[in-house]
mmCIF file of C-alpha atoms in Angstrom:
data_model
loop_
_atom_site.group_PDB
_atom_site.id
_atom_site.type_symbol
_atom_site.label_atom_id
_atom_site.label_comp_id
_atom_site.label_asym_id
_atom_site.label_seq_id
_atom_site.Cartn_x
_atom_site.Cartn_y
_atom_site.Cartn_z
ATOM 1 C CA MET P 1 -12.758 -21.830 2.362
ATOM 2 C CA ARG P 2 -9.727 -23.119 2.954
ATOM 3 C CA ALA P 3 -6.226 -21.685 1.593
ATOM 4 C CA LEU P 4 -5.178 -23.613 -1.596
ATOM 5 C CA LYS P 5 -0.785 -23.771 -2.028
ATOM 6 C CA ARG P 6 2.144 -22.392 -0.411
ATOM 7 C CA HIS P 7 5.313 -22.184 -1.715
ATOM 8 C CA ARG P 8 8.204 -21.231 -0.816
ATOM 9 C CA LEU P 9 10.861 -19.830 -3.883
ATOM 10 C CA ALA P 10 14.590 -19.717 -2.927
ATOM 11 C CA LEU P 11 15.099 -16.942 -5.740
ATOM 12 C CA VAL P 12 18.363 -16.005 -7.042
ATOM 13 C CA VAL P 13 19.450 -13.108 -8.417
ATOM 14 C CA SER P 14 21.257 -12.902 -11.673
ATOM 15 C CA SER P 15 22.546 -9.692 -14.364
ATOM 16 C CA GLY P 16 19.972 -8.384 -14.595
ATOM 17 C CA ALA P 17 17.191 -9.941 -13.272
ATOM 18 C CA ALA P 18 16.596 -12.816 -11.012
ATOM 19 C CA VAL P 19 15.345 -16.507 -11.793
ATOM 20 C CA LEU P 20 13.852 -19.445 -9.455
ATOM 21 C CA ALA P 21 16.520 -22.017 -8.089
ATOM 22 C CA GLY P 22 13.637 -25.132 -8.927
ATOM 23 C CA ALA P 23 11.401 -25.375 -5.690
ATOM 24 C CA PHE P 24 8.247 -24.830 -7.918
ATOM 25 C CA SER P 25 6.642 -25.979 -10.828
ATOM 26 C CA GLY P 26 6.828 -23.878 -13.017
ATOM 27 C CA ALA P 27 9.715 -22.575 -12.569
ATOM 28 C CA VAL P 28 12.005 -20.206 -14.385
ATOM 29 C CA PRO P 29 15.151 -22.284 -15.425
ATOM 30 C CA HIS P 30 17.754 -20.113 -14.214
ATOM 31 C CA VAL P 31 20.171 -17.989 -17.025
ATOM 32 C CA GLY P 32 23.151 -16.751 -16.840
ATOM 33 C CA GLU P 33 25.696 -16.529 -13.685
ATOM 34 C CA ALA P 34 24.199 -16.610 -10.436
ATOM 35 C CA ALA P 35 25.023 -13.711 -7.673
ATOM 36 C CA SER P 36 25.632 -15.252 -3.926
ATOM 37 C CA THR P 37 22.625 -13.332 -2.774
ATOM 38 C CA LYS P 38 19.318 -14.689 -2.301
ATOM 39 C CA ARG P 39 15.872 -14.292 -1.119
ATOM 40 C CA ALA P 40 13.414 -16.099 -0.345
ATOM 41 C CA PHE P 41 9.108 -15.571 -1.066
ATOM 42 C CA THR P 42 6.148 -17.207 0.295
ATOM 43 C CA VAL P 43 3.808 -17.230 -2.369
ATOM 44 C CA ARG P 44 -0.297 -18.964 -0.333
ATOM 45 C CA GLU P 45 -3.489 -18.626 -2.463
ATOM 46 C CA TYR P 46 -6.461 -18.355 -1.305
ATOM 47 C CA ARG P 47 -10.740 -19.747 -2.331
ATOM 48 C CA VAL P 48 -13.190 -17.652 -2.379
ATOM 49 C CA PRO P 49 -16.721 -18.345 -4.723
ATOM 50 C CA SER P 50 -16.661 -20.135 -7.543
ATOM 51 C CA GLY P 51 -17.512 -16.642 -10.458
ATOM 52 C CA GLN P 52 -16.963 -13.605 -8.821
ATOM 53 C CA HIS P 53 -13.616 -12.329 -10.461
ATOM 54 C CA PRO P 54 -11.755 -11.016 -8.370
ATOM 55 C CA HIS P 55 -10.417 -7.362 -8.731
ATOM 56 C CA ASP P 56 -9.088 -5.303 -6.527
ATOM 57 C CA VAL P 57 -7.466 -5.990 -2.664
ATOM 58 C CA ALA P 58 -7.238 -3.944 0.257
ATOM 59 C CA PRO P 59 -5.839 -5.305 3.712
ATOM 60 C CA ALA P 60 -8.258 -4.519 5.695
ATOM 61 C CA ARG P 61 -7.547 -2.478 9.557
ATOM 62 C CA ASP P 62 -8.332 -5.995 11.177
ATOM 63 C CA GLY P 63 -6.321 -8.580 9.813
ATOM 64 C CA GLY P 64 -9.213 -9.703 6.467
ATOM 65 C CA ILE P 65 -8.253 -8.463 2.858
ATOM 66 C CA TRP P 66 -11.013 -7.021 1.432
ATOM 67 C CA TYR P 67 -11.573 -7.161 -1.827
ATOM 68 C CA THR P 68 -14.244 -6.869 -4.341
ATOM 69 C CA ALA P 69 -16.240 -10.361 -6.414
ATOM 70 C CA GLN P 70 -16.668 -7.989 -9.958
ATOM 71 C CA ALA P 71 -18.433 -10.122 -11.305
ATOM 72 C CA THR P 72 -21.439 -10.766 -7.998
ATOM 73 C CA GLY P 73 -22.332 -6.785 -6.712
ATOM 74 C CA GLN P 74 -20.891 -7.997 -3.678
ATOM 75 C CA LEU P 75 -17.758 -6.518 -1.619
ATOM 76 C CA GLY P 76 -15.968 -9.781 0.120
ATOM 77 C CA TRP P 77 -13.486 -10.682 3.565
ATOM 78 C CA LEU P 78 -11.021 -12.911 3.414
ATOM 79 C CA ASP P 79 -9.976 -14.325 7.136
ATOM 80 C CA PRO P 80 -6.372 -15.343 5.776
ATOM 81 C CA LYS P 81 -6.581 -17.325 9.843
ATOM 82 C CA THR P 82 -8.775 -18.965 8.086
ATOM 83 C CA GLY P 83 -9.532 -18.848 5.426
ATOM 84 C CA LYS P 84 -13.136 -18.523 4.776
ATOM 85 C CA THR P 85 -15.111 -15.551 2.782
ATOM 86 C CA ARG P 86 -18.412 -12.875 4.024
ATOM 87 C CA MET P 87 -19.870 -11.302 1.122
ATOM 88 C CA ILE P 88 -21.968 -8.071 1.970
ATOM 89 C CA PRO P 89 -24.090 -6.707 -1.436
ATOM 90 C CA LEU P 90 -23.871 -3.760 -2.657
ATOM 91 C CA GLY P 91 -27.096 -3.708 -3.978
ATOM 92 C CA ALA P 92 -28.988 -3.830 -7.859
ATOM 93 C CA GLY P 93 -26.869 -4.290 -10.971
ATOM 94 C CA SER P 94 -23.492 -3.214 -8.614
ATOM 95 C CA ALA P 95 -20.081 -4.561 -10.438
ATOM 96 C CA PRO P 96 -16.908 -2.872 -8.010
ATOM 97 C CA HIS P 97 -13.899 -2.491 -9.329
ATOM 98 C CA GLY P 98 -11.455 -0.523 -6.957
ATOM 99 C CA VAL P 99 -11.739 -1.000 -3.596
ATOM 100 C CA ILE P 100 -9.244 1.019 0.074
ATOM 101 C CA VAL P 101 -9.303 1.667 3.230
ATOM 102 C CA GLY P 102 -10.085 5.207 3.585
ATOM 103 C CA PRO P 103 -8.378 7.439 7.277
ATOM 104 C CA ASP P 104 -12.352 6.493 8.910
ATOM 105 C CA GLY P 105 -11.290 2.759 8.066
ATOM 106 C CA ALA P 106 -14.274 1.809 6.332
ATOM 107 C CA ALA P 107 -13.689 0.584 2.903
ATOM 108 C CA TRP P 108 -13.877 2.476 -0.360
ATOM 109 C CA ILE P 109 -15.869 1.336 -3.032
ATOM 110 C CA THR P 110 -15.455 2.966 -7.637
ATOM 111 C CA ASP P 111 -18.167 1.099 -9.007
ATOM 112 C CA GLY P 112 -19.082 0.664 -12.677
ATOM 113 C CA GLY P 113 -21.910 0.153 -12.533
ATOM 114 C CA LEU P 114 -23.805 1.296 -9.831
ATOM 115 C CA ASN P 115 -21.804 5.240 -11.257
ATOM 116 C CA ALA P 116 -21.011 5.400 -8.015
ATOM 117 C CA ILE P 117 -18.753 6.123 -4.771
ATOM 118 C CA VAL P 118 -20.073 3.441 -1.693
ATOM 119 C CA ARG P 119 -18.483 3.288 1.453
ATOM 120 C CA VAL P 120 -18.942 -0.121 3.413
ATOM 121 C CA ASP P 121 -18.799 0.441 7.489
ATOM 122 C CA PRO P 122 -16.689 -2.508 8.407
ATOM 123 C CA ALA P 123 -17.983 -2.747 11.472
ATOM 124 C CA THR P 124 -22.063 -2.280 10.779
ATOM 125 C CA ARG P 125 -21.069 -3.224 6.970
ATOM 126 C CA ARG P 126 -23.996 -0.763 6.646
ATOM 127 C CA VAL P 127 -23.788 0.759 2.641
ATOM 128 C CA ARG P 128 -24.079 4.162 1.066
ATOM 129 C CA ARG P 129 -23.747 5.293 -2.310
ATOM 130 C CA TYR P 130 -22.373 8.706 -3.558
ATOM 131 C CA PRO P 131 -24.365 8.749 -7.395
ATOM 132 C CA LEU P 132 -22.600 10.387 -9.722
ATOM 133 C CA PRO P 133 -24.130 13.689 -11.308
ATOM 134 C CA ALA P 134 -26.504 12.052 -14.373
ATOM 135 C CA SER P 135 -24.719 14.993 -15.982
ATOM 136 C CA SER P 136 -21.379 13.312 -15.944
ATOM 137 C CA GLY P 137 -23.061 10.177 -18.035
ATOM 138 C CA TYR P 138 -21.341 6.739 -17.448
ATOM 139 C CA ALA P 139 -18.272 7.501 -15.921
ATOM 140 C CA ASN P 140 -16.794 3.594 -16.054
ATOM 141 C CA LEU P 141 -15.608 4.192 -12.746
ATOM 142 C CA ASN P 142 -12.048 2.590 -11.990
ATOM 143 C CA THR P 143 -8.888 3.466 -8.577
ATOM 144 C CA ALA P 144 -9.508 5.498 -5.427
ATOM 145 C CA THR P 145 -6.790 7.010 -2.841
ATOM 146 C CA PHE P 146 -7.533 9.538 -0.654
ATOM 147 C CA ASP P 147 -5.929 12.944 -0.518
ATOM 148 C CA ARG P 148 -4.316 14.379 2.845
ATOM 149 C CA ARG P 149 -6.929 16.898 3.479
ATOM 150 C CA GLY P 150 -9.244 13.484 4.241
ATOM 151 C CA VAL P 151 -10.727 14.486 0.567
ATOM 152 C CA LEU P 152 -11.660 10.548 -2.070
ATOM 153 C CA TRP P 153 -10.292 11.365 -5.777
ATOM 154 C CA PHE P 154 -11.409 9.073 -8.091
ATOM 155 C CA THR P 155 -10.775 8.238 -12.095
ATOM 156 C CA GLY P 156 -13.653 6.721 -14.719
ATOM 157 C CA GLN P 157 -12.626 5.339 -17.810
ATOM 158 C CA SER P 158 -14.607 7.581 -19.689
ATOM 159 C CA GLY P 159 -12.692 10.401 -19.537
ATOM 160 C CA ILE P 160 -14.166 11.270 -16.241
ATOM 161 C CA TYR P 161 -11.482 12.113 -12.472
ATOM 162 C CA GLY P 162 -13.461 13.079 -10.168
ATOM 163 C CA ARG P 163 -14.228 14.337 -5.821
ATOM 164 C CA LEU P 164 -15.797 13.556 -3.033
ATOM 165 C CA ASP P 165 -15.838 15.197 -0.087
ATOM 166 C CA PRO P 166 -16.797 13.047 2.992
ATOM 167 C CA ARG P 167 -17.607 15.021 5.775
ATOM 168 C CA THR P 168 -20.262 17.846 2.810
ATOM 169 C CA ALA P 169 -21.175 14.403 0.548
ATOM 170 C CA LYS P 170 -20.445 17.031 -2.255
ATOM 171 C CA LEU P 171 -19.498 15.250 -5.716
ATOM 172 C CA ARG P 172 -17.377 16.246 -8.424
ATOM 173 C CA VAL P 173 -16.755 15.363 -11.735
ATOM 174 C CA PHE P 174 -14.130 16.443 -13.744
ATOM 175 C CA SER P 175 -13.632 15.971 -18.172
ATOM 176 C CA ALA P 176 -9.627 14.142 -18.506
ATOM 177 C CA PRO P 177 -7.344 16.020 -20.803
ATOM 178 C CA ARG P 178 -7.425 13.958 -23.734
ATOM 179 C CA GLY P 179 -10.382 12.364 -22.960
ATOM 180 C CA ALA P 180 -10.939 8.446 -22.450
ATOM 181 C CA GLY P 181 -8.327 6.831 -20.537
ATOM 182 C CA PRO P 182 -8.051 7.597 -17.140
ATOM 183 C CA TYR P 183 -7.234 4.190 -14.931
ATOM 184 C CA GLY P 184 -5.256 3.900 -11.448
ATOM 185 C CA ILE P 185 -4.291 7.070 -9.172
ATOM 186 C CA THR P 186 -2.462 7.035 -6.558
ATOM 187 C CA THR P 187 -1.768 10.134 -4.061
ATOM 188 C CA THR P 188 2.426 11.125 -2.788
ATOM 189 C CA PRO P 189 3.817 11.088 1.050
ATOM 190 C CA SER P 190 3.382 14.952 0.724
ATOM 191 C CA GLY P 191 -0.365 14.962 -0.678
ATOM 192 C CA ASP P 192 0.415 15.400 -4.393
ATOM 193 C CA VAL P 193 -2.707 13.313 -6.120
ATOM 194 C CA TYR P 194 -1.090 11.832 -9.675
ATOM 195 C CA TYR P 195 -3.320 8.979 -11.587
ATOM 196 C CA ALA P 196 -2.367 7.208 -15.421
ATOM 197 C CA SER P 197 -4.970 7.335 -18.541
ATOM 198 C CA LEU P 198 -4.072 4.592 -20.214
ATOM 199 C CA ALA P 199 -6.394 5.280 -23.508
ATOM 200 C CA GLY P 200 -4.767 9.141 -23.184
ATOM 201 C CA GLY P 201 -1.167 7.558 -22.956
ATOM 202 C CA TYR P 202 0.529 9.593 -19.953
ATOM 203 C CA LEU P 203 0.909 10.357 -16.325
ATOM 204 C CA GLY P 204 -1.666 13.107 -15.131
ATOM 205 C CA ARG P 205 -1.498 16.101 -11.996
ATOM 206 C CA ILE P 206 -4.143 16.819 -10.319
ATOM 207 C CA ASP P 207 -4.336 20.459 -9.038
ATOM 208 C CA VAL P 208 -6.428 19.521 -5.701
ATOM 209 C CA ILE P 209 -7.413 22.655 -4.457
ATOM 210 C CA ARG P 210 -8.487 24.322 -9.341
ATOM 211 C CA GLY P 211 -8.599 20.948 -9.612
ATOM 212 C CA THR P 212 -7.229 20.950 -13.270
ATOM 213 C CA ALA P 213 -4.750 18.254 -14.773
ATOM 214 C CA ARG P 214 -1.648 18.530 -16.155
ATOM 215 C CA VAL P 215 -0.551 15.755 -18.465
ATOM 216 C CA LEU P 216 2.967 14.721 -18.474
ATOM 217 C CA GLN P 217 4.419 12.454 -21.241
ATOM 218 C CA PRO P 218 6.275 9.072 -20.531
ATOM 219 C CA PRO P 219 9.547 8.471 -23.593
ATOM 220 C CA THR P 220 7.759 6.068 -25.116
ATOM 221 C CA ARG P 221 4.664 7.633 -26.799
ATOM 222 C CA ASP P 222 0.862 4.798 -26.618
ATOM 223 C CA GLN P 223 2.563 2.543 -24.383
ATOM 224 C CA GLY P 224 -0.993 2.747 -21.513
ATOM 225 C CA ALA P 225 -0.255 4.121 -19.167
ATOM 226 C CA ARG P 226 -2.293 1.283 -16.437
ATOM 227 C CA ARG P 227 -1.793 2.257 -13.001
ATOM 228 C CA ALA P 228 0.208 4.575 -10.903
ATOM 229 C CA TRP P 229 2.540 4.339 -7.407
ATOM 230 C CA SER P 230 3.822 6.456 -5.423
ATOM 231 C CA ASP P 231 6.672 5.716 -3.369
ATOM 232 C CA SER P 232 8.296 7.062 -0.484
ATOM 233 C CA ARG P 233 10.498 9.845 -1.723
ATOM 234 C CA GLY P 234 7.578 11.155 -4.034
ATOM 235 C CA ARG P 235 8.182 9.123 -6.260
ATOM 236 C CA ILE P 236 5.872 7.908 -10.055
ATOM 237 C CA TRP P 237 6.156 4.815 -11.228
ATOM 238 C CA ILE P 238 3.715 3.307 -13.767
ATOM 239 C CA SER P 239 2.625 -0.103 -15.215
ATOM 240 C CA GLU P 240 2.837 0.101 -19.049
ATOM 241 C CA TRP P 241 0.904 -2.544 -20.044
ATOM 242 C CA ASN P 242 1.369 -1.694 -23.655
ATOM 243 C CA SER P 243 5.402 -1.239 -23.874
ATOM 244 C CA GLY P 244 5.960 -3.668 -22.008
ATOM 245 C CA LYS P 245 7.610 -0.968 -19.986
ATOM 246 C CA LEU P 246 8.259 0.209 -15.572
ATOM 247 C CA GLY P 247 8.269 4.061 -15.983
ATOM 248 C CA MET P 248 9.359 6.412 -13.659
ATOM 249 C CA PHE P 249 9.242 10.439 -13.381
ATOM 250 C CA ASP P 250 10.468 12.142 -10.578
ATOM 251 C CA PRO P 251 9.095 15.917 -9.689
ATOM 252 C CA ARG P 252 12.118 16.985 -7.829
ATOM 253 C CA SER P 253 14.086 16.881 -11.357
ATOM 254 C CA ARG P 254 10.710 16.322 -13.114
ATOM 255 C CA ARG P 255 12.303 13.297 -15.990
ATOM 256 C CA TRP P 256 11.653 10.056 -16.343
ATOM 257 C CA ARG P 257 13.582 6.196 -16.967
ATOM 258 C CA GLU P 258 11.520 3.202 -18.049
ATOM 259 C CA TRP P 259 13.254 -0.273 -17.745
ATOM 260 C CA ARG P 260 11.555 -2.797 -20.293
ATOM 261 C CA LEU P 261 9.975 -5.943 -18.499
ATOM 262 C CA PRO P 262 12.686 -10.294 -18.656
ATOM 263 C CA GLY P 263 10.532 -11.890 -21.475
ATOM 264 C CA PRO P 264 9.519 -12.459 -24.065
ATOM 265 C CA SER P 265 6.668 -10.600 -24.207
ATOM 266 C CA PRO P 266 5.677 -8.847 -20.546
ATOM 267 C CA MET P 267 2.040 -7.492 -20.082
ATOM 268 C CA PRO P 268 3.007 -5.038 -16.548
ATOM 269 C CA TYR P 269 -1.022 -4.870 -15.403
ATOM 270 C CA ALA P 270 -0.776 -3.594 -11.587
ATOM 271 C CA VAL P 271 1.950 -1.764 -9.711
ATOM 272 C CA PHE P 272 2.337 -1.551 -6.002
ATOM 273 C CA VAL P 273 5.597 -0.315 -4.095
ATOM 274 C CA ASP P 274 6.104 -1.995 -0.946
ATOM 275 C CA GLU P 275 7.244 -0.725 2.630
ATOM 276 C CA ARG P 276 10.694 -0.155 1.629
ATOM 277 C CA ASP P 277 11.097 0.982 -1.936
ATOM 278 C CA ALA P 278 10.742 -1.661 -3.452
ATOM 279 C CA VAL P 279 7.980 -2.362 -7.214
ATOM 280 C CA TRP P 280 6.056 -4.625 -7.636
ATOM 281 C CA LEU P 281 4.073 -5.154 -10.208
ATOM 282 C CA THR P 282 2.072 -8.178 -12.042
ATOM 283 C CA ASP P 283 2.583 -9.165 -15.534
ATOM 284 C CA PHE P 284 0.305 -10.895 -17.598
ATOM 285 C CA GLY P 285 2.239 -11.867 -20.330
ATOM 286 C CA ALA P 286 4.083 -14.297 -17.871
ATOM 287 C CA ASN P 287 1.845 -15.605 -15.768
ATOM 288 C CA ALA P 288 3.796 -13.638 -12.507
ATOM 289 C CA LEU P 289 5.084 -11.172 -9.537
ATOM 290 C CA VAL P 290 7.792 -9.462 -10.772
ATOM 291 C CA ARG P 291 9.851 -7.409 -8.488
ATOM 292 C CA PHE P 292 12.253 -4.104 -9.052
ATOM 293 C CA GLU P 293 14.797 -3.110 -7.005
ATOM 294 C CA PRO P 294 15.205 0.439 -7.832
ATOM 295 C CA ALA P 295 19.302 0.446 -5.671
ATOM 296 C CA THR P 296 20.001 -2.270 -8.014
ATOM 297 C CA ASN P 297 18.009 -2.058 -11.004
ATOM 298 C CA ARG P 298 17.320 -5.533 -10.726
ATOM 299 C CA PHE P 299 13.670 -7.298 -11.660
ATOM 300 C CA THR P 300 12.892 -10.468 -9.365
ATOM 301 C CA ARG P 301 9.877 -12.552 -11.198
ATOM 302 C CA VAL P 302 8.088 -14.630 -8.981
ATOM 303 C CA PRO P 303 5.310 -16.874 -11.032
ATOM 304 C CA LEU P 304 2.061 -17.322 -9.720
ATOM 305 C CA PRO P 305 0.789 -21.341 -9.041
ATOM 306 C CA SER P 306 -2.409 -21.229 -11.064
ATOM 307 C CA PRO P 307 -1.926 -20.377 -15.211
ATOM 308 C CA SER P 308 -4.029 -17.241 -16.117
ATOM 309 C CA ALA P 309 -3.785 -15.677 -12.908
ATOM 310 C CA ASN P 310 -4.694 -12.665 -14.257
ATOM 311 C CA VAL P 311 -3.793 -10.175 -11.268
ATOM 312 C CA ARG P 312 -5.650 -6.743 -11.988
ATOM 313 C CA GLN P 313 -4.043 -5.430 -8.638
ATOM 314 C CA LEU P 314 -2.169 -4.500 -6.325
ATOM 315 C CA LEU P 315 -2.038 -3.493 -2.948
ATOM 316 C CA GLY P 316 -0.099 -4.455 0.856
ATOM 317 C CA ARG P 317 0.445 -4.615 4.438
ATOM 318 C CA THR P 318 4.140 -5.150 5.671
ATOM 319 C CA GLY P 319 5.725 -8.041 4.823
ATOM 320 C CA GLN P 320 3.472 -8.995 2.389
ATOM 321 C CA VAL P 321 1.891 -7.900 -1.162
ATOM 322 C CA TRP P 322 -1.996 -9.006 -1.641
ATOM 323 C CA GLY P 323 -3.219 -9.368 -5.295
ATOM 324 C CA ALA P 324 -6.577 -10.619 -6.753
ATOM 325 C CA GLU P 325 -6.230 -13.247 -10.004
ATOM 326 C CA SER P 326 -9.242 -12.560 -11.426
ATOM 327 C CA GLY P 327 -8.717 -15.269 -13.877
ATOM 328 C CA THR P 328 -8.867 -18.082 -11.214
ATOM 329 C CA ASP P 329 -11.108 -17.058 -8.636
ATOM 330 C CA LYS P 330 -8.636 -16.497 -5.614
ATOM 331 C CA LEU P 331 -6.506 -14.491 -3.750
ATOM 332 C CA VAL P 332 -1.995 -14.666 -3.821
ATOM 333 C CA VAL P 333 0.036 -13.203 -1.183
ATOM 334 C CA VAL P 334 3.485 -12.733 -1.071
ATOM 335 C CA SER P 335 5.220 -12.921 2.233
ATOM 336 C CA THR P 336 8.331 -10.890 1.368
ATOM 337 C CA ARG P 337 9.656 -11.118 4.669
#
C-alpha cells in the first residue's frame, strides 16, 4: 500500500493555544494575538487494508509499526518507507485491542475476542496465547504495560486487572475497585503501575508486589478517565473523556491538576507523553491531535487530514507520534522534529 498524504503544518502559538496559520485545508482560523514562536509538524497518513479498523499501534524495533486489526483478528506490521503491510492471523474469534513491544522485542497483545494475552515473535511470527482463567469470565481486555521486573500488567473493562509473568507463564486476575471500567495503563520510570478506569471515574495505583489497587480520585467526578501515561518525572497524565479535560496527578505532592482542551466540545480519548515530556491527546470532538506543553500550559491543535478519523491510541518513537485511525482504516504519524 502507498502512503496517502503529507501536510506541512505551520502552527502559531497564541494565548493559551496554538492554531493553524493556513497551509492546510482543515485549518483552524487564527484567533487573538500571535506570538513569534512557531513550530512546524508534518502529518502523514498510511492506508491499511479496508475493513480492519486498526485500534492500537506500537513502533517496532525494526523500524516498522505494529498495529491491531481489531475487526479482522490480525496483527499488522507497516513499513513506513514503502507503506506496505504484512498481516499475522491471531486465531479464530480474535479481536485484538492493545499492542505494545515488550523487553524481549516481541509484540504483546490484549485480545478481547480470545480473552487472552497474545505474544507474537517478530522474527518467526509465531503466535503464543495466554488465556485468562475460565473463572475470570469475559474480561473485555484493553491495554497492557510491563513493569521494571518484566511482568506484564493488563486491564479489562469488565472490571478486572491482571498480571502475567512471561518467565513462568503464570497469569493472575484481580477484581478492580468499583467494578467495570479499567482501560489505559502505564508504568512510571521508577516502576510504579497506574491504570485509568473509564466507567469507575478514577486513577488506580497497583501495588505490584501485593496485587492490590488504590483509588486516586480526580477533582472532576465522573470525568471518564480513559487512558493514562507517565512522564519522565513519574507524573501521571489522564485523558478525561466525559469532561473534555486533561488531568495530571503528581505522586510526590499527591495533588491533581486539570486543563480543559480548547474548542466547544472536546472529547479526549488517548494520551501519550513524548521524549520531551510534551503531552499528546486525541480529540474526537475536533478530529485532531492536541499537544500540551506543561511548561507553558499551552495547547496546540493538529487537525487530521481525514474526517471522522477516530484515533483511539497513541504511541511514539523519538521525533514521531503514531496513531491508529479506526474510523478510516489508516495509520497516522506526526513528525515533531
